[in-house]
Amino acid sequence: MARLVSEVRAKAKTLESSSGMRLSFQSFTSAYKIAPGSIRYSDFVIVRLLYEAARDAGFWNMHWTITDMPPNSDRVWRQWKSMRVVSPVASTASAECDELSALYAFLVERAGVRGVGLFWPYPNHTVAVWVLHPKDGAEVRVIVPTSQIFLDVTDSFGTKKFNAWHQKTIFEYKRRDVPDSFELPKPLFDFFLQQVDKYAGASDSTLQEIRYLREGVFLKYWTAETAAQDALRRKNDLRSGPAEDLAAFQNFAQDMRSQAAQ
């Protein structure tokens, strides 16, 4: 696990110059009226990278389902530990919203970013919140919705659909759900890092579109081939869009077709 975190941090560094990451940061600071220099861009990159990776139907292939488990990620790690065959068209683990949010908060804290905790917008729903303290500015609370429950297709990182100030205090998640020595199966470890390379530099909108395509495959709303065709159509619609977005759609289509051919 310690090596996974180390590799994620290294990849986050290279992603700082990607178009999707830079545009996402610009949109984020503008929406929250934060001076870009008043917070660490490197922290934002890690926070966004792990959000897109570990969210429901994100590129680490997590899948939301009702589990009635406590708000920690222990069960996710148990599922990951038993993983032997990894497929782009299948989930790596199933978890409920509180488990997804705990997994995210745990990974972010291990990656060195402070201030992420859990927030209950409703008694039966959980999301993560990133608490920021910009230089010479008031505290900012950023909603990190690790699932799309109660949200629309346009809602993503930083959504204003929930008001994080309804909860008096956001307690930073400091529980060590697994030790640094925890061992992941090598196929899964490799898959996680490959997925970062394939998708993490794309724009918010492209990653949201791919998330819905991936979720549809998980839920069997459509076939892997149908999802591949849809991704290529979206790629063509972009025409001369950012290279990272074009590559993300192409990678997704190839992943879907590689499994459909087996």
XYZ file of N, CA, C and O in Angstrom, residues 113-214:
408
model
N -2.140 14.836 1.888
C -3.002 16.020 1.858
C -3.909 16.002 3.085
O -4.539 14.992 3.386
N -3.969 17.118 3.766
C -4.738 17.205 5.009
C -6.134 17.764 4.755
O -6.420 18.381 3.758
N -7.012 17.520 5.736
C -8.297 18.202 5.778
C -9.459 17.499 5.123
O -10.514 18.114 4.923
N -9.340 16.209 4.796
C -10.462 15.507 4.179
C -11.184 14.656 5.232
O -10.549 13.880 5.954
N -12.483 14.828 5.315
C -13.289 14.071 6.260
C -14.611 13.685 5.655
O -14.845 13.887 4.457
N -15.503 13.135 6.471
C -16.795 12.652 6.002
C -17.915 13.619 6.384
O -17.877 14.263 7.429
N -18.919 13.678 5.500
C -20.052 14.578 5.696
C -21.330 13.834 5.333
O -21.388 13.132 4.329
N -22.349 13.989 6.187
C -23.635 13.342 5.973
C -24.663 14.397 5.550
O -25.282 15.050 6.400
N -24.869 14.612 4.231
C -25.885 15.586 3.807
C -27.293 15.126 4.156
O -28.204 15.942 4.304
N -27.468 13.799 4.252
C -28.714 13.184 4.688
C -28.340 12.046 5.636
O -27.224 11.523 5.576
N -29.270 11.651 6.511
C -28.942 10.566 7.452
C -28.518 9.269 6.766
O -27.773 8.480 7.338
N -28.984 9.067 5.527
C -28.689 7.811 4.825
C -27.688 7.989 3.679
O -27.624 7.162 2.768
N -26.930 9.082 3.721
C -25.994 9.312 2.620
C -24.715 9.973 3.144
O -24.758 10.781 4.071
N -23.590 9.606 2.526
C -22.279 10.121 2.942
C -21.468 10.546 1.730
O -21.462 9.855 0.710
N -20.790 11.666 1.861
C -19.809 12.099 0.872
C -18.561 12.531 1.629
O -18.551 12.599 2.862
N -17.513 12.832 0.897
C -16.305 13.380 1.520
C -16.309 14.902 1.382
O -16.975 15.455 0.497
N -15.581 15.556 2.258
C -15.413 17.010 2.194
C -13.938 17.339 2.394
O -13.290 16.804 3.304
N -13.419 18.194 1.539
C -12.049 18.688 1.658
C -12.119 20.089 2.252
O -12.693 20.994 1.651
N -11.554 20.267 3.431
C -11.561 21.564 4.121
C -10.253 22.287 3.819
O -9.166 21.781 4.115
N -10.388 23.462 3.221
C -9.225 24.258 2.814
C -9.125 25.526 3.644
O -10.138 26.091 4.063
N -7.896 25.970 3.835
C -7.645 27.230 4.539
C -6.726 28.087 3.680
O -5.513 28.155 3.910
N -7.298 28.758 2.664
C -6.473 29.597 1.783
C -5.766 30.699 2.565
O -6.281 31.188 3.581
N -4.596 31.085 2.102
C -3.864 32.180 2.747
C -4.707 33.448 2.689
O -5.223 33.830 1.647
N -4.846 34.095 3.837
C -5.597 35.348 3.951
C -7.051 35.203 3.495
O -7.662 36.160 2.996
N -7.616 34.009 3.665
C -8.998 33.808 3.255
C -9.757 32.980 4.274
O -9.180 32.401 5.196
N -11.078 32.926 4.098
C -11.920 32.156 5.007
C -11.854 30.673 4.669
O -11.474 30.277 3.568
N -12.229 29.843 5.635
C -12.250 28.401 5.419
C -13.197 28.048 4.271
O -14.276 28.623 4.131
N -12.780 27.097 3.457
C -13.579 26.630 2.321
C -13.840 25.139 2.492
O -12.930 24.377 2.824
N -15.081 24.726 2.270
C -15.433 23.307 2.339
C -15.869 22.839 0.952
O -16.833 23.357 0.396
N -15.162 21.847 0.440
C -15.390 21.368 -0.920
C -16.023 19.979 -0.865
O -15.439 19.042 -0.307
N -17.201 19.848 -1.443
C -17.872 18.550 -1.494
C -17.165 17.645 -2.511
O -16.915 18.041 -3.645
N -16.851 16.432 -2.074
C -16.243 15.430 -2.957
C -17.207 14.249 -3.016
O -17.163 13.351 -2.179
N -18.096 14.229 -4.013
C -19.135 13.194 -4.074
C -18.602 11.893 -4.665
O -18.465 11.749 -5.875
N -18.330 10.923 -3.819
C -17.737 9.669 -4.290
C -18.752 8.753 -4.961
O -18.396 7.664 -5.425
N -20.017 9.175 -5.016
C -21.029 8.499 -5.814
C -21.941 9.585 -6.377
O -21.832 10.754 -6.004
N -22.836 9.205 -7.286
C -23.752 10.179 -7.892
C -25.120 10.162 -7.217
O -26.073 10.732 -7.746
N -25.211 9.540 -6.045
C -26.486 9.481 -5.320
C -26.977 10.895 -5.011
O -26.226 11.722 -4.493
N -28.257 11.175 -5.349
C -28.896 12.482 -5.152
C -28.307 13.575 -6.040
O -28.572 14.760 -5.818
N -27.498 13.208 -7.041
C -26.847 14.195 -7.903
C -27.224 13.983 -9.362
O -27.640 12.895 -9.762
N -27.039 15.030 -10.162
C -27.303 14.960 -11.593
C -26.012 14.701 -12.353
O -24.911 14.734 -11.782
N -26.141 14.488 -13.655
C -24.959 14.180 -14.476
C -23.976 15.344 -14.512
O -22.783 15.160 -14.787
N -24.447 16.540 -14.237
C -23.568 17.714 -14.258
C -22.857 17.933 -12.928
O -21.997 18.814 -12.826
N -23.194 17.162 -11.903
C -22.577 17.322 -10.586
C -21.331 16.454 -10.482
O -21.360 15.271 -10.801
N -20.257 17.055 -10.010
C -19.007 16.315 -9.861
C -18.222 16.929 -8.699
O -18.814 17.465 -7.764
N -16.912 16.869 -8.774
C -16.043 17.412 -7.738
C -16.403 18.880 -7.468
O -16.495 19.690 -8.387
N -16.625 19.210 -6.193
C -16.939 20.591 -5.839
C -18.387 20.971 -6.037
O -18.723 22.161 -5.976
N -19.278 19.993 -6.241
C -20.687 20.317 -6.440
C -21.235 21.156 -5.283
O -20.858 20.964 -4.127
N -22.143 22.065 -5.622
C -22.781 22.894 -4.598
C -24.162 22.333 -4.227
O -24.922 22.980 -3.512
N -24.472 21.123 -4.706
C -25.791 20.531 -4.453
C -26.013 20.258 -2.957
O -27.135 20.334 -2.473
N -24.937 19.918 -2.246
C -25.013 19.743 -0.794
C -24.307 20.923 -0.121
O -23.299 21.420 -0.626
N -24.822 21.334 1.017
C -24.209 22.421 1.787
C -23.415 21.838 2.944
O -23.980 21.420 3.954
N -22.086 21.806 2.798
C -21.230 21.182 3.810
C -21.270 21.905 5.144
O -20.856 21.341 6.174
N -21.776 23.118 5.168
C -21.825 23.879 6.423
C -22.992 23.459 7.305
O -23.101 23.913 8.446
N -23.863 22.596 6.790
C -24.949 22.068 7.619
C -24.414 21.157 8.716
O -25.106 20.898 9.698
N -23.210 20.658 8.525
C -22.559 19.846 9.561
C -21.574 20.751 10.287
O -20.707 21.351 9.671
N -21.717 20.850 11.589
C -20.932 21.822 12.351
C -19.437 21.630 12.157
O -18.693 22.591 11.939
N -18.969 20.393 12.234
C -17.538 20.120 12.142
C -17.280 18.985 11.152
O -18.003 17.997 11.133
N -16.259 19.152 10.338
C -15.787 18.077 9.465
C -14.522 17.517 10.113
O -13.485 18.179 10.158
N -14.637 16.334 10.653
C -13.482 15.732 11.319
C -12.590 15.045 10.290
O -13.050 14.224 9.502
N -11.320 15.405 10.312
C -10.373 14.816 9.381
C -10.301 13.305 9.590
O -10.242 12.827 10.726
N -10.347 12.566 8.503
C -10.324 11.101 8.579
C -8.883 10.652 8.816
O -8.036 10.737 7.927
N -8.617 10.154 10.011
C -7.253 9.734 10.355
C -7.159 8.248 10.683
O -6.092 7.774 11.075
N -8.244 7.538 10.506
C -8.220 6.109 10.785
C -7.313 5.397 9.779
O -7.415 5.633 8.584
N -6.455 4.525 10.254
C -5.596 3.739 9.374
C -6.332 2.447 9.012
O -6.255 1.461 9.731
N -7.042 2.493 7.909
C -7.880 1.353 7.543
C -7.060 0.104 7.247
O -7.505 -1.015 7.531
N -5.896 0.283 6.648
C -4.945 -0.821 6.471
C -3.543 -0.265 6.701
O -3.297 0.924 6.515
N -2.597 -1.117 7.097
C -1.227 -0.647 7.314
C -0.497 -0.417 5.989
O -0.913 -0.916 4.933
N 0.599 0.323 6.060
C 1.401 0.569 4.866
C 1.917 -0.726 4.257
O 2.195 -0.794 3.059
N 2.037 -1.766 5.065
C 2.570 -3.049 4.604
C 1.524 -3.919 3.909
O 1.846 -5.003 3.413
N 0.266 -3.453 3.864
C -0.797 -4.234 3.240
C -0.427 -4.539 1.790
O -0.008 -3.650 1.041
N -0.600 -5.800 1.381
C -0.195 -6.220 0.037
C -1.395 -6.371 -0.895
O -2.354 -7.075 -0.596
N -1.304 -5.706 -2.031
C -2.292 -5.847 -3.095
C -1.787 -6.855 -4.119
O -0.579 -6.926 -4.370
N -2.671 -7.623 -4.744
C -2.235 -8.512 -5.815
C -1.587 -7.696 -6.936
O -2.063 -6.605 -7.274
N -0.518 -8.195 -7.518
C 0.216 -7.442 -8.530
C -0.643 -7.055 -9.739
O -0.536 -5.916 -10.224
N -1.519 -7.933 -10.261
C -2.363 -7.514 -11.386
C -3.223 -6.291 -11.068
O -3.411 -5.421 -11.917
N -3.726 -6.229 -9.828
C -4.553 -5.093 -9.421
C -3.700 -3.851 -9.241
O -4.081 -2.757 -9.684
N -2.550 -4.004 -8.609
C -1.615 -2.888 -8.414
C -1.254 -2.277 -9.776
O -1.300 -1.048 -9.965
N -0.898 -3.137 -10.724
C -0.523 -2.669 -12.061
C -1.703 -1.992 -12.754
O -1.536 -0.960 -13.421
N -2.895 -2.557 -12.600
C -4.100 -1.989 -13.209
C -4.359 -0.575 -12.704
O -4.641 0.341 -13.492
N -4.252 -0.380 -11.393
C -4.485 0.942 -10.821
C -3.571 2.001 -11.450
O -4.019 3.092 -11.823
N -2.292 1.678 -11.578
C -1.340 2.653 -12.124
C -1.548 2.862 -13.624
O -1.421 3.991 -14.126
N -1.878 1.801 -14.337
C -2.149 1.927 -15.772
C -3.372 2.806 -16.017
O -3.388 3.614 -16.957
N -4.373 2.682 -15.179
C -5.583 3.478 -15.320
C -5.303 4.964 -15.088
O -5.894 5.824 -15.746
N -4.415 5.263 -14.166
C -4.016 6.658 -13.944
C -3.412 7.219 -15.223
O -3.744 8.329 -15.661
N -2.526 6.456 -15.842
C -1.868 6.907 -17.077
C -2.890 7.122 -18.196
O -2.761 8.058 -18.990
N -3.907 6.279 -18.257
C -4.870 6.339 -19.348
C -5.875 7.483 -19.217
O -6.324 8.033 -20.225
N -6.230 7.823 -17.980
C -7.385 8.698 -17.817
C -7.180 9.977 -17.004
O -7.910 10.952 -17.210
N -6.243 10.000 -16.082
C -6.221 11.074 -15.073
C -5.935 12.463 -15.629
O -6.225 13.453 -14.963
N -5.384 12.553 -16.831
C -5.090 13.871 -17.393
C -6.220 14.485 -18.176
O -6.114 15.617 -18.647
N -7.346 13.754 -18.306
C -8.479 14.245 -19.088
C -9.283 15.284 -18.311
O -9.125 15.452 -17.099
N -10.176 15.956 -19.009
C -10.988 17.011 -18.404
C -12.089 16.441 -17.519
O -12.432 15.256 -17.600
N -12.654 17.299 -16.695
C -13.753 16.899 -15.811
C -14.919 16.317 -16.615
O -15.468 15.275 -16.259
N -15.302 16.989 -17.690
C -16.468 16.549 -18.454
C -16.225 15.204 -19.128
O -17.112 14.343 -19.147
N -15.025 15.008 -19.666
C -14.711 13.736 -20.320
C -14.716 12.598 -19.307
O -15.264 11.512 -19.562
N -14.122 12.815 -18.144
C -14.101 11.769 -17.122
C -15.503 11.459 -16.602
O -15.810 10.305 -16.286
N -16.350 12.470 -16.546
C -17.734 12.241 -16.117
C -18.482 11.404 -17.170
O -19.224 10.478 -16.824
N -18.265 11.715 -18.442
C -18.914 10.952 -19.501
C -18.448 9.501 -19.489
O -19.262 8.565 -19.620
N -17.157 9.283 -19.328
C -16.615 7.927 -19.291
C -17.113 7.187 -18.058
O -17.391 5.985 -18.105
N -17.246 7.902 -16.948
C -17.771 7.272 -15.731
C -19.158 6.692 -15.977
O -19.465 5.564 -15.562
N -20.022 7.443 -16.664
C -21.368 6.947 -16.933
C -21.359 5.782 -17.915
O -22.159 4.846 -17.789
N -20.466 5.806 -18.886
C -20.343 4.670 -19.800
C -19.883 3.422 -19.045
O -20.405 2.319 -19.245
N -18.888 3.596 -18.181
C -18.359 2.468 -17.397
C -19.438 1.916 -16.461
O -19.593 0.701 -16.330
